[in-house]
Short mmCIF file of C-alpha atoms and ligand atoms in Angstrom, two decimals:
data_model
loop_
_atom_site.label_atom_id
_atom_site.label_comp_id
_atom_site.label_asym_id
_atom_site.label_seq_id
_atom_site.Cartn_x
_atom_site.Cartn_y
_atom_site.Cartn_z
CA UNK A 9 -23.87 -13.97 -40.33
CA UNK A 10 -20.98 -12.51 -38.31
CA UNK A 11 -17.37 -12.45 -39.43
CA UNK A 12 -16.37 -14.93 -36.74
CA UNK A 13 -18.75 -17.56 -38.17
CA UNK A 14 -18.00 -16.73 -41.78
CA UNK A 15 -14.25 -16.87 -41.33
CA UNK A 16 -14.15 -19.62 -38.78
CA UNK A 17 -12.39 -17.47 -36.20
CA UNK A 18 -11.93 -19.07 -32.80
CA UNK A 19 -13.47 -17.02 -29.99
CA UNK A 20 -10.68 -17.75 -27.50
CA UNK A 21 -7.40 -16.37 -26.24
CA UNK A 22 -4.50 -17.18 -28.56
CA UNK A 23 -2.01 -17.31 -25.68
CA UNK A 24 -3.89 -20.16 -24.04
CA UNK A 25 -3.18 -22.27 -27.13
CA UNK A 26 0.57 -21.90 -26.46
CA UNK A 27 0.54 -23.53 -22.99
CA UNK A 28 -1.56 -25.66 -20.70
CA UNK A 29 -2.30 -23.44 -17.71
CA UNK A 30 -1.43 -25.44 -14.58
CA UNK A 31 -4.25 -26.70 -12.42
CA UNK A 32 -3.69 -25.70 -8.80
CA UNK A 33 -2.15 -28.47 -6.71
CA UNK A 34 -4.82 -30.09 -4.55
CA UNK A 35 -4.51 -28.97 -0.90
CA UNK A 36 -6.63 -29.37 2.13
CA UNK A 37 -8.73 -26.24 2.71
CA UNK A 38 -7.02 -24.35 5.56
CA UNK A 39 -8.80 -23.16 8.70
CA UNK A 40 -6.50 -20.23 9.22
CA UNK A 41 -3.78 -18.43 7.21
CA UNK A 42 -1.62 -15.39 7.65
CA UNK A 43 -2.73 -13.88 4.32
CA UNK A 44 -5.75 -14.62 2.14
CA UNK A 45 -5.43 -13.27 -1.41
CA UNK A 46 -8.41 -12.76 -3.71
CA UNK A 47 -7.48 -13.17 -7.40
CA UNK A 48 -4.95 -15.52 -9.03
CA UNK A 49 -3.53 -13.16 -11.67
CA UNK A 50 -0.16 -11.38 -11.78
CA UNK A 51 -0.97 -9.25 -8.70
CA UNK A 52 -2.20 -11.99 -6.42
CA UNK A 53 0.33 -14.65 -7.44
CA UNK A 54 3.27 -12.28 -7.27
CA UNK A 55 2.24 -11.31 -3.71
CA UNK A 56 1.71 -14.96 -2.80
CA UNK A 57 5.20 -15.90 -4.02
CA UNK A 58 6.86 -13.08 -2.07
CA UNK A 59 4.93 -13.80 1.13
CA UNK A 60 5.39 -17.58 1.02
CA UNK A 61 9.12 -17.26 0.31
CA UNK A 62 9.68 -15.84 3.79
CA UNK A 63 7.48 -18.38 5.50
CA UNK A 64 4.06 -16.67 5.69
CA UNK A 65 1.10 -19.04 5.24
CA UNK A 66 -0.83 -17.90 2.17
CA UNK A 67 -4.00 -19.00 0.39
CA UNK A 68 -4.95 -17.53 -3.04
CA UNK A 69 -8.60 -17.81 -4.18
CA UNK A 70 -9.91 -17.35 -7.69
CA UNK A 71 -13.55 -17.61 -8.79
CA UNK A 72 -12.33 -19.25 -11.97
CA UNK A 73 -8.90 -20.65 -12.71
CA UNK A 74 -5.26 -19.56 -12.49
CA UNK A 75 -4.70 -16.51 -14.75
CA UNK A 76 -8.34 -16.51 -15.91
CA UNK A 77 -8.64 -12.67 -15.75
CA UNK A 78 -6.71 -10.05 -17.67
CA UNK A 79 -3.38 -11.75 -16.91
CA UNK A 80 -3.77 -14.38 -19.63
CA UNK A 81 -5.79 -12.18 -22.03
CA UNK A 82 -3.53 -9.13 -22.52
CA UNK A 83 -1.22 -8.05 -25.34
CA UNK A 84 1.91 -9.09 -23.47
CA UNK A 85 3.39 -5.59 -23.69
CA UNK A 86 5.66 -4.95 -20.71
CA UNK A 87 5.66 -1.17 -20.88
CA UNK A 88 7.65 1.64 -19.30
CA UNK A 89 5.98 4.66 -17.89
CA UNK A 90 2.46 5.33 -16.72
CA UNK A 91 -0.64 5.83 -18.80
CA UNK A 92 -0.66 9.64 -18.32
CA UNK A 93 1.97 11.96 -19.82
CA UNK A 94 4.78 13.38 -17.65
CA UNK A 95 3.42 16.97 -17.75
CA UNK A 96 0.00 15.91 -16.42
CA UNK A 97 1.59 13.83 -13.67
CA UNK A 98 3.93 16.66 -12.59
CA UNK A 99 1.17 19.24 -12.50
CA UNK A 100 -0.95 16.88 -10.41
CA UNK A 101 1.60 15.37 -7.98
CA UNK A 102 4.71 17.58 -8.20
CA UNK A 103 8.15 16.65 -9.53
CA UNK A 104 9.41 14.55 -6.64
CA UNK A 105 6.41 12.29 -6.24
CA UNK A 106 6.13 11.90 -10.03
CA UNK A 107 9.84 11.01 -10.31
CA UNK A 108 9.32 8.28 -7.66
CA UNK A 109 6.34 6.85 -9.54
CA UNK A 110 8.15 7.00 -12.89
CA UNK A 111 11.17 5.26 -11.34
CA UNK A 112 8.82 2.57 -10.01
CA UNK A 113 7.41 2.05 -13.49
CA UNK A 114 10.93 1.40 -14.83
CA UNK A 115 11.81 -0.77 -11.84
CA UNK A 116 8.69 -2.86 -12.48
CA UNK A 117 10.13 -4.11 -15.79
CA UNK A 118 13.43 -4.99 -14.09
CA UNK A 119 11.37 -6.79 -11.45
CA UNK A 120 9.59 -8.93 -14.05
CA UNK A 121 12.87 -9.66 -15.87
CA UNK A 122 14.54 -10.76 -12.61
CA UNK A 123 11.56 -12.87 -11.58
CA UNK A 124 11.47 -14.61 -14.99
CA UNK A 125 15.18 -15.38 -14.67
CA UNK A 126 15.08 -16.50 -11.02
CA UNK A 127 12.06 -18.75 -11.54
CA UNK A 128 13.23 -19.96 -14.93
CA UNK A 129 9.93 -19.10 -16.66
CA UNK A 130 9.89 -19.84 -20.39
CA UNK A 131 7.64 -16.92 -21.43
CA UNK A 132 9.51 -15.29 -24.36
CA UNK A 133 10.43 -12.23 -22.29
CA UNK A 134 12.43 -9.97 -24.64
CA UNK A 135 13.45 -6.31 -24.30
CA UNK A 136 12.65 -5.20 -27.87
CA UNK A 137 11.36 -1.75 -26.85
CA UNK A 138 8.10 -0.06 -27.70
CA UNK A 139 7.08 2.37 -30.46
CA UNK A 140 4.30 4.91 -30.03
CA UNK A 141 3.02 6.22 -33.37
CA UNK A 142 1.53 9.67 -33.97
CA UNK A 143 -1.92 9.70 -35.61
CA UNK A 144 -1.75 13.48 -36.25
CA UNK A 145 1.14 15.96 -36.74
CA UNK A 146 0.11 17.61 -33.43
CA UNK A 147 0.60 14.29 -31.63
CA UNK A 148 4.21 14.18 -32.88
CA UNK A 149 4.76 17.66 -31.36
CA UNK A 150 3.39 16.20 -28.10
CA UNK A 151 5.91 13.33 -28.39
CA UNK A 152 8.76 15.87 -28.72
CA UNK A 153 7.64 17.65 -25.54
CA UNK A 154 7.09 14.39 -23.69
CA UNK A 155 10.55 12.97 -24.66
CA UNK A 156 12.18 16.21 -23.54
CA UNK A 157 10.34 16.17 -20.18
CA UNK A 158 11.02 12.48 -19.59
CA UNK A 159 14.72 13.02 -20.16
CA UNK A 160 14.88 16.23 -18.08
CA UNK A 161 12.81 15.14 -15.09
CA UNK A 162 13.34 11.36 -14.99
CA UNK A 163 16.68 10.99 -16.75
CA UNK A 164 15.11 8.36 -19.03
CA UNK A 165 15.92 8.48 -22.75
CA UNK A 166 13.32 8.11 -25.49
CA UNK A 167 13.99 8.59 -29.19
CA UNK A 168 11.92 10.61 -31.70
CA UNK A 169 11.48 9.03 -35.14
CA UNK A 170 10.69 11.53 -37.87
CA UNK A 171 7.96 10.66 -40.38
CA UNK A 172 10.47 10.13 -43.22
CA UNK A 173 12.42 7.61 -41.06
CA UNK A 174 9.41 5.71 -39.80
CA UNK A 175 9.69 2.89 -42.33
CA UNK A 176 12.70 1.60 -40.34
CA UNK A 177 10.25 0.96 -37.49
CA UNK A 178 6.90 0.10 -39.04
CA UNK A 179 5.53 -0.99 -42.43
CA UNK A 180 2.67 1.49 -42.38
CA UNK A 181 2.39 4.83 -44.13
CA UNK A 182 -0.42 6.40 -42.08
CA UNK A 183 1.50 7.88 -39.17
CA UNK A 184 3.25 11.24 -38.63
CA UNK A 185 6.28 10.09 -36.65
CA UNK A 186 7.08 7.90 -33.69
CA UNK A 187 8.59 7.74 -30.19
CA UNK A 188 10.77 4.77 -29.23
CA UNK A 189 11.51 3.56 -25.73
CA UNK A 190 14.05 0.75 -25.73
CA UNK A 191 13.35 -0.34 -22.16
CA UNK A 192 9.98 -1.90 -22.78
CA UNK A 193 9.65 -5.65 -23.39
CA UNK A 194 7.36 -8.28 -24.84
CA UNK A 195 6.17 -11.47 -23.14
CA UNK A 196 3.75 -14.35 -23.55
CA UNK A 197 1.42 -13.41 -20.65
CA UNK A 198 -0.22 -16.82 -20.24
CA UNK A 199 3.19 -18.46 -19.87
CA UNK A 200 4.20 -15.74 -17.38
CA UNK A 201 1.11 -16.17 -15.20
CA UNK A 202 1.46 -19.97 -15.33
CA UNK A 203 5.13 -19.70 -14.28
CA UNK A 204 4.20 -17.33 -11.51
CA UNK A 205 1.58 -19.79 -10.22
CA UNK A 206 4.19 -22.58 -10.19
CA UNK A 207 6.65 -20.30 -8.39
CA UNK A 208 4.08 -19.29 -5.73
CA UNK A 209 3.15 -22.93 -5.13
CA UNK A 210 6.80 -23.98 -4.98
CA UNK A 211 7.40 -21.29 -2.34
CA UNK A 212 4.56 -22.82 -0.26
CA UNK A 213 1.44 -20.81 -1.17
CA UNK A 214 -1.82 -22.70 -1.68
CA UNK A 215 -3.96 -21.76 -4.68
CA UNK A 216 -7.68 -22.58 -4.73
CA UNK A 217 -9.50 -22.41 -8.08
CA UNK A 218 -13.29 -22.23 -8.50
CA UNK A 219 -13.23 -20.63 -5.06
CA UNK A 220 -15.25 -17.42 -5.42
CA UNK A 221 -14.84 -15.25 -2.35
CA UNK A 222 -18.43 -14.44 -1.33
CA UNK A 223 -17.88 -12.39 1.81
CA UNK A 224 -15.12 -10.81 3.88
CA UNK A 225 -15.95 -9.84 7.46
CA UNK A 226 -13.87 -8.33 10.20
CA UNK A 227 -13.45 -10.70 13.11
CA UNK A 228 -12.09 -9.24 16.30
CA UNK A 229 -9.48 -6.52 16.28
CA UNK A 230 -6.93 -8.06 13.99
CA UNK A 231 -8.44 -10.72 11.75
CA UNK A 232 -10.90 -11.54 9.01
CA UNK A 233 -13.42 -14.25 8.25
CA UNK A 234 -13.32 -15.12 4.55
CA UNK A 235 -16.24 -17.12 3.11
CA UNK A 236 -15.48 -18.82 -0.22
CA UNK A 237 -17.32 -21.24 -2.48
CA UNK A 238 -14.99 -23.95 -1.13
CA UNK A 239 -15.13 -23.19 2.57
CA UNK A 240 -14.62 -20.54 5.21
CA UNK A 241 -11.33 -19.60 6.84
CA UNK A 242 -9.76 -17.01 9.13
CA UNK A 243 -6.98 -14.72 7.87
CA UNK A 244 -4.81 -12.20 9.66
CA UNK A 245 -4.65 -10.09 6.47
CA UNK A 246 -6.67 -9.96 3.24
CA UNK A 247 -5.26 -8.73 -0.09
CA UNK A 248 -7.74 -7.81 -2.85
CA UNK A 249 -6.15 -8.44 -6.26
CA UNK A 250 -9.26 -8.51 -8.45
CA UNK A 251 -8.43 -5.75 -10.97
CA UNK A 252 -11.20 -5.16 -13.58
CA UNK A 253 -13.21 -8.04 -12.04
CA UNK A 254 -13.62 -6.25 -8.67
CA UNK A 255 -17.18 -6.78 -7.46
CA UNK A 256 -19.65 -6.08 -4.62
CA UNK A 257 -17.60 -8.35 -2.36
CA UNK A 258 -15.42 -5.24 -1.85
CA UNK A 259 -17.93 -2.41 -2.46
CA UNK A 260 -15.66 0.51 -1.55
CA UNK A 261 -13.08 -0.61 -4.10
CA UNK A 262 -15.72 -1.45 -6.70
CA UNK A 263 -16.96 2.14 -6.61
CA UNK A 264 -13.46 3.42 -7.33
CA UNK A 265 -12.81 1.26 -10.39
CA UNK A 266 -14.41 1.45 -13.85
CA UNK A 267 -14.29 -1.84 -15.73
CA UNK A 268 -13.60 -1.23 -19.44
CA UNK A 269 -13.52 -3.82 -22.22
CA UNK A 270 -10.47 -4.34 -24.45
CA UNK A 271 -10.41 -6.73 -27.42
CA UNK A 272 -7.76 -8.47 -29.46
CA UNK A 273 -7.56 -10.35 -32.76
CA UNK A 274 -4.66 -12.56 -33.87
CA UNK A 275 -3.91 -13.55 -37.49
CA UNK A 276 -2.58 -16.74 -38.91
CA UNK A 277 1.23 -17.18 -38.87
CA UNK A 278 2.76 -14.67 -41.33
CA UNK A 279 5.50 -15.36 -43.86
CA UNK A 280 8.82 -14.15 -42.41
CA UNK A 281 9.31 -11.45 -45.06
CA UNK A 282 5.86 -9.95 -44.46
CA UNK A 283 6.29 -10.00 -40.64
CA UNK A 284 9.63 -8.17 -41.00
CA UNK A 285 8.04 -5.60 -43.34
CA UNK A 286 5.22 -4.89 -40.82
CA UNK A 287 7.44 -4.59 -37.75
CA UNK A 288 11.16 -4.51 -38.75
CA UNK A 289 12.33 -4.25 -35.11
CA UNK A 290 9.65 -6.40 -33.56
CA UNK A 291 8.55 -3.70 -31.13
CA UNK A 292 5.43 -3.37 -29.01
CA UNK A 293 3.44 -0.69 -30.90
CA UNK A 294 0.54 1.55 -29.93
CA UNK A 295 -0.91 4.71 -31.38
CA UNK A 296 -1.53 8.14 -29.91
CA UNK A 297 -5.34 8.20 -29.83
CA UNK A 298 -7.54 8.00 -26.72
CA UNK A 299 -9.45 5.18 -28.44
CA UNK A 300 -6.16 3.53 -29.30
CA UNK A 301 -4.93 0.47 -31.23
CA UNK A 302 -2.05 -1.62 -29.84
CA UNK A 303 -0.30 -4.29 -31.81
CA UNK A 304 2.77 -6.55 -32.04
CA UNK A 305 4.06 -9.71 -33.57
CA UNK A 306 3.68 -12.83 -31.44
CA UNK A 307 6.75 -15.01 -30.91
CA UNK A 308 5.48 -17.37 -33.64
CA UNK A 309 5.06 -14.45 -36.09
CA UNK A 310 1.34 -13.64 -36.08
CA UNK A 311 0.00 -10.10 -35.94
CA UNK A 312 -1.78 -9.46 -32.61
CA UNK A 313 -3.97 -6.36 -32.93
CA UNK A 314 -5.97 -4.95 -30.01
CA UNK A 315 -8.15 -2.00 -29.18
CA UNK A 316 -11.19 -0.71 -27.40
CA UNK A 317 -13.58 -2.07 -30.03
CA UNK A 318 -16.40 -1.87 -27.51
CA UNK A 319 -16.24 -0.01 -24.19
CA UNK A 320 -18.28 -2.55 -22.24
CA UNK A 321 -16.53 -5.61 -20.67
CA UNK A 322 -16.45 -8.76 -22.76
CA UNK A 323 -19.58 -10.76 -23.66
CA UNK A 324 -19.88 -13.17 -26.60
CA UNK A 325 -21.70 -10.40 -28.54
CA UNK A 326 -19.05 -7.71 -27.95
CA UNK A 327 -16.29 -10.22 -28.79
CA UNK A 328 -17.94 -11.23 -32.09
CA UNK A 329 -18.48 -7.61 -33.08
CA UNK A 330 -14.91 -6.74 -32.15
CA UNK A 331 -13.48 -9.16 -34.69
CA UNK A 332 -14.99 -7.10 -37.49
CA UNK A 333 -14.16 -3.70 -36.00
CA UNK A 334 -10.57 -4.67 -35.21
CA UNK A 335 -9.98 -6.30 -38.62
CA UNK A 336 -11.10 -3.03 -40.27
CA UNK A 337 -8.75 -1.11 -37.95
CA UNK A 338 -5.87 -3.43 -38.69
CA UNK A 339 -6.31 -2.97 -42.43
CA UNK A 340 -6.19 0.81 -42.14
CA UNK A 341 -2.74 0.38 -40.48
CA UNK A 342 -1.59 -2.57 -42.58
CA UNK A 343 -3.42 -2.92 -45.92
CA UNK A 344 -0.83 -5.65 -46.66
CA UNK A 345 -2.89 -7.96 -44.43
CA UNK A 346 -6.12 -7.80 -46.53
CA UNK A 347 -5.81 -11.48 -47.53
CA UNK A 348 -4.54 -12.67 -44.17
CA UNK A 349 -6.83 -14.89 -42.09
CA UNK A 350 -7.84 -13.91 -38.54
CA UNK A 351 -7.65 -16.99 -36.33
CA UNK A 352 -8.50 -15.73 -32.86
CA UNK A 353 -10.59 -13.05 -31.17
CA UNK A 354 -11.16 -12.46 -27.45
CA UNK A 355 -11.81 -9.76 -24.91
CA UNK A 356 -10.93 -8.91 -21.34
CA UNK A 357 -11.61 -6.23 -18.75
CA UNK A 358 -9.29 -3.35 -17.86
CA UNK A 359 -9.45 -1.51 -14.54
CA UNK A 360 -9.47 2.28 -14.69
CA UNK A 361 -9.42 4.45 -11.57
CA UNK A 362 -11.06 7.86 -11.93
CA UNK A 363 -7.61 9.48 -12.02
CA UNK A 364 -6.18 6.85 -14.45
CA UNK A 365 -3.44 5.91 -11.97
CA UNK A 366 -2.48 2.62 -10.27
CA UNK A 367 -3.32 2.51 -6.59
CA UNK A 368 -1.90 0.10 -4.03
CA UNK A 369 -2.27 0.36 -0.27
CA UNK A 370 -4.86 -0.26 2.43
CA UNK A 371 -8.54 0.72 2.54
CA UNK A 372 -11.01 -0.21 5.31
CA UNK A 373 -8.25 -2.49 6.65
CA UNK A 374 -7.99 -4.48 3.38
CA UNK A 375 -4.82 -4.45 1.30
CA UNK A 376 -5.38 -3.82 -2.42
CA UNK A 377 -3.58 -3.08 -5.69
CA UNK A 378 -5.42 -2.15 -8.89
CA UNK A 379 -6.14 0.64 -11.41
CA UNK A 380 -3.50 -0.42 -13.93
CA UNK A 381 -5.37 1.12 -16.92
CA UNK A 382 -3.92 -1.25 -19.53
CA UNK A 383 -0.33 -0.79 -18.25
CA UNK A 384 -0.57 -3.68 -15.79
CA UNK A 385 1.69 -6.51 -16.94
CA UNK A 386 4.78 -5.17 -15.20
CA UNK A 387 3.04 -2.90 -12.66
CA UNK A 388 0.71 -5.59 -11.25
CA UNK A 389 3.54 -8.08 -10.79
CA UNK A 390 5.65 -5.40 -9.11
CA UNK A 391 2.93 -3.94 -6.89
CA UNK A 392 1.85 -7.45 -5.81
CA UNK A 393 5.34 -7.76 -4.36
CA UNK A 394 5.23 -4.23 -2.86
CA UNK A 395 2.01 -5.00 -0.98
CA UNK A 396 3.53 -8.28 0.19
CA UNK A 397 6.53 -6.38 1.51
CA UNK A 398 4.31 -3.92 3.37
CA UNK A 399 2.36 -6.78 4.99
CA UNK A 400 5.68 -8.34 6.04
CA UNK A 401 6.89 -4.99 7.32
CA UNK A 402 3.90 -4.79 9.64
CA UNK A 403 4.62 -8.32 10.80
CA UNK A 404 8.32 -7.42 11.21
CA UNK A 405 9.37 -10.14 8.75
CA UNK A 406 10.72 -7.69 6.23
CA UNK A 407 14.35 -6.69 5.96
CA UNK A 408 13.99 -5.09 2.50
CA UNK A 409 13.51 -1.33 2.16
CA UNK A 410 10.03 -0.97 0.80
CA UNK A 411 8.93 2.17 -0.97
CA UNK A 412 5.56 2.25 -2.66
CA UNK A 413 4.83 5.70 -4.13
CA UNK A 414 1.37 4.59 -5.23
CA UNK A 415 0.26 4.21 -1.60
CA UNK A 416 0.86 7.93 -1.06
CA UNK A 417 -1.38 9.47 -3.72
CA UNK A 418 -5.12 10.13 -3.18
CA UNK A 419 -7.48 7.40 -4.53
CA UNK A 420 -10.47 9.37 -5.77
CA UNK A 421 -14.08 8.21 -5.99
CA UNK A 422 -16.54 9.20 -8.73
CA UNK A 423 -17.28 12.91 -8.95
CA UNK A 424 -20.40 13.75 -6.88
CA UNK A 425 -20.62 10.08 -5.87
CA UNK A 426 -22.41 9.33 -9.16
CA UNK A 427 -21.20 5.72 -9.47
CA UNK A 428 -22.37 2.63 -7.64
CA UNK A 429 -20.04 0.20 -9.41
CA UNK A 430 -22.27 -0.20 -12.51
CA UNK A 431 -20.65 1.81 -15.32
CA UNK A 432 -23.85 3.31 -16.84
CA UNK A 433 -21.81 6.10 -18.39
CA UNK A 434 -19.56 3.92 -20.59
CA UNK A 435 -21.46 4.57 -23.88
CA UNK A 436 -21.14 8.32 -23.19
CA UNK A 437 -17.48 7.97 -22.30
CA UNK A 438 -16.89 5.99 -25.51
CA UNK A 439 -18.59 8.68 -27.59
CA UNK A 440 -16.66 11.40 -25.75
CA UNK A 441 -13.26 9.77 -26.42
CA UNK A 442 -14.15 9.27 -30.11
CA UNK A 443 -15.06 12.98 -30.29
CA UNK A 444 -11.80 13.94 -28.59
CA UNK A 445 -9.81 11.81 -31.08
CA UNK A 446 -11.55 13.65 -33.90
CA UNK A 447 -10.99 17.13 -32.39
CA UNK A 448 -7.47 16.86 -30.93
C1 LIG B 527 -7.38 -7.30 -23.60
C2 LIG B 527 -6.36 -6.75 -22.63
C3 LIG B 527 -5.13 -6.32 -23.12
C4 LIG B 527 -4.15 -5.85 -22.23
N1 LIG B 527 -2.90 -5.57 -22.72
C5 LIG B 527 -1.94 -5.13 -21.86
C6 LIG B 527 -0.62 -4.99 -22.33
O1 LIG B 527 -0.29 -5.28 -23.49
N2 LIG B 527 0.32 -4.49 -21.44
C7 LIG B 527 -0.01 -4.21 -20.16
O2 LIG B 527 0.90 -3.76 -19.39
N3 LIG B 527 -1.25 -4.46 -19.65
C8 LIG B 527 -2.21 -4.92 -20.50
N4 LIG B 527 -3.46 -5.23 -19.97
C9 LIG B 527 -3.69 -5.07 -18.52
C10 LIG B 527 -3.12 -6.24 -17.72
O3 LIG B 527 -3.44 -7.46 -18.34
C11 LIG B 527 -3.73 -6.20 -16.30
O4 LIG B 527 -3.48 -4.96 -15.74
C12 LIG B 527 -3.16 -7.27 -15.38
O5 LIG B 527 -3.22 -8.53 -15.96
C13 LIG B 527 -3.92 -7.26 -14.04
O6 LIG B 527 -3.55 -8.41 -13.31
P1 LIG B 527 -4.32 -8.75 -11.97
O7 LIG B 527 -3.69 -9.95 -11.38
O8 LIG B 527 -4.38 -7.56 -11.10
O9 LIG B 527 -5.84 -9.03 -12.40
P2 LIG B 527 -6.48 -10.21 -13.25
O10 LIG B 527 -5.50 -10.97 -14.03
O11 LIG B 527 -7.64 -9.63 -14.00
O12 LIG B 527 -7.01 -11.20 -12.13
C14 LIG B 527 -8.09 -10.88 -11.28
C15 LIG B 527 -8.70 -12.24 -10.83
O13 LIG B 527 -9.58 -11.99 -9.74
C16 LIG B 527 -10.55 -12.99 -9.77
N5 LIG B 527 -11.66 -12.57 -8.91
C17 LIG B 527 -12.44 -11.46 -9.00
N6 LIG B 527 -13.36 -11.42 -8.00
C18 LIG B 527 -13.15 -12.55 -7.24
C19 LIG B 527 -13.75 -13.07 -6.08
N7 LIG B 527 -14.77 -12.44 -5.43
N8 LIG B 527 -13.30 -14.27 -5.59
C20 LIG B 527 -12.30 -14.91 -6.18
N9 LIG B 527 -11.68 -14.45 -7.28
C21 LIG B 527 -12.08 -13.29 -7.82
C22 LIG B 527 -10.92 -13.14 -11.24
O14 LIG B 527 -11.47 -14.40 -11.52
C23 LIG B 527 -9.56 -12.91 -11.91
O15 LIG B 527 -8.93 -14.13 -12.28
C24 LIG B 527 -4.44 -5.71 -20.84
C25 LIG B 527 -5.71 -6.12 -20.36
C26 LIG B 527 -6.66 -6.63 -21.25
C27 LIG B 527 -7.99 -7.05 -20.69
#
């Protein structure tokens, strides 16, 4: 018998128990819109809000429901920076382009904070900072280099925490030091995506749930025919905001994105003293491995603990197995939780580009934004708006200066074209990353 059955763990997203996700307001299916958006997560809804606010007619379609994808399933860590270290980015893109992308990553958090304030979204947004913990002494040396580079090239401060000071940040003895960035924040993602849906609808966008987009076809020189499970319409522009759930409907994009599973467990509510011992400063925490763990306290004082317990996207089997794997992982970090009950387990799909960078621009005439690689809460909300601004710019409705550094970098396909959208290599990639974690 599996742990989930034995321990009566609910196989569902904890965040969804903190809010009733709104059902889209019923609207007549339109014949024609300015912009059709595929995907009702942070990316699609943020774009819909920005477009509708200046009077564009917008329809958002989701195969499932509002926020059904990664947007309601994530860890709620609103993180600074990009997934790759500064040195890698600079050697790949040069100092100037990297500085623009890094600045955008900081701006994305300000963007979410402003949006939450403007739209009055009760989503527990709090700038408590993040802590990265070093699994090996060498990783702490890497932190030192990375903090120095981030300060020198991007003028952004990060603080090193020596091993003997680490107990002020985390109630775990297994790490070799830490790196703190005070600009990161925490949020309840389901409340954020629900608030964003309300805001987009209030601005005039129409959201259609259970409306899988089956086909997108060019029609004439400047328009598209979009066939959905709820009807067919014409759109001047189409924005693909499908992240890790990108499918054959947009084959060129599908071949550029690897869908990777990520899994989370959440404990019962912890006594206040224990919660403070585990995370004295209530930071968003993640470790320095490739096959990493990420964890935080929830606003109601549970431990949320996530990781890549299986590489494949979520199925009921991978979710059930993950509960056991993640509980074991959590106890290596926090043996104090050995008697604590796990109450929730779930999984979701991340979207990795082959260069582990976000990409947002236009391909084959379609607008898109994806490739967030687990750093998408702030970036997706921000880039949704950026794509909206570029659509408006083309339609001369935009008075805002719109810079999107992620539209200017190359968006690579699989080496040697060895990928048709089915990630056959995931078991090998998983084994490779485990080996790297052991060796480096
Ligand atoms: C378990 C997990 C933990 C994470 N933790 C963090 C974190 O702590 N911090 C962080 O910054 N990021 C994190 N992320 C990443 C972050 O959640 C995502 O980057 C972000 O939510 C992407 O938002 P999105 O709107 O682009 O995509 P999604 O929210 O995934 O939405 C895509 C939507 O597209 C719809 N769709 C797909 N195809 C079609 C179609 N043909 N027709 C209609 N609809 C379609 C899907 O139904 C889906 O609802 C995590 C992700 C996961 C899975």
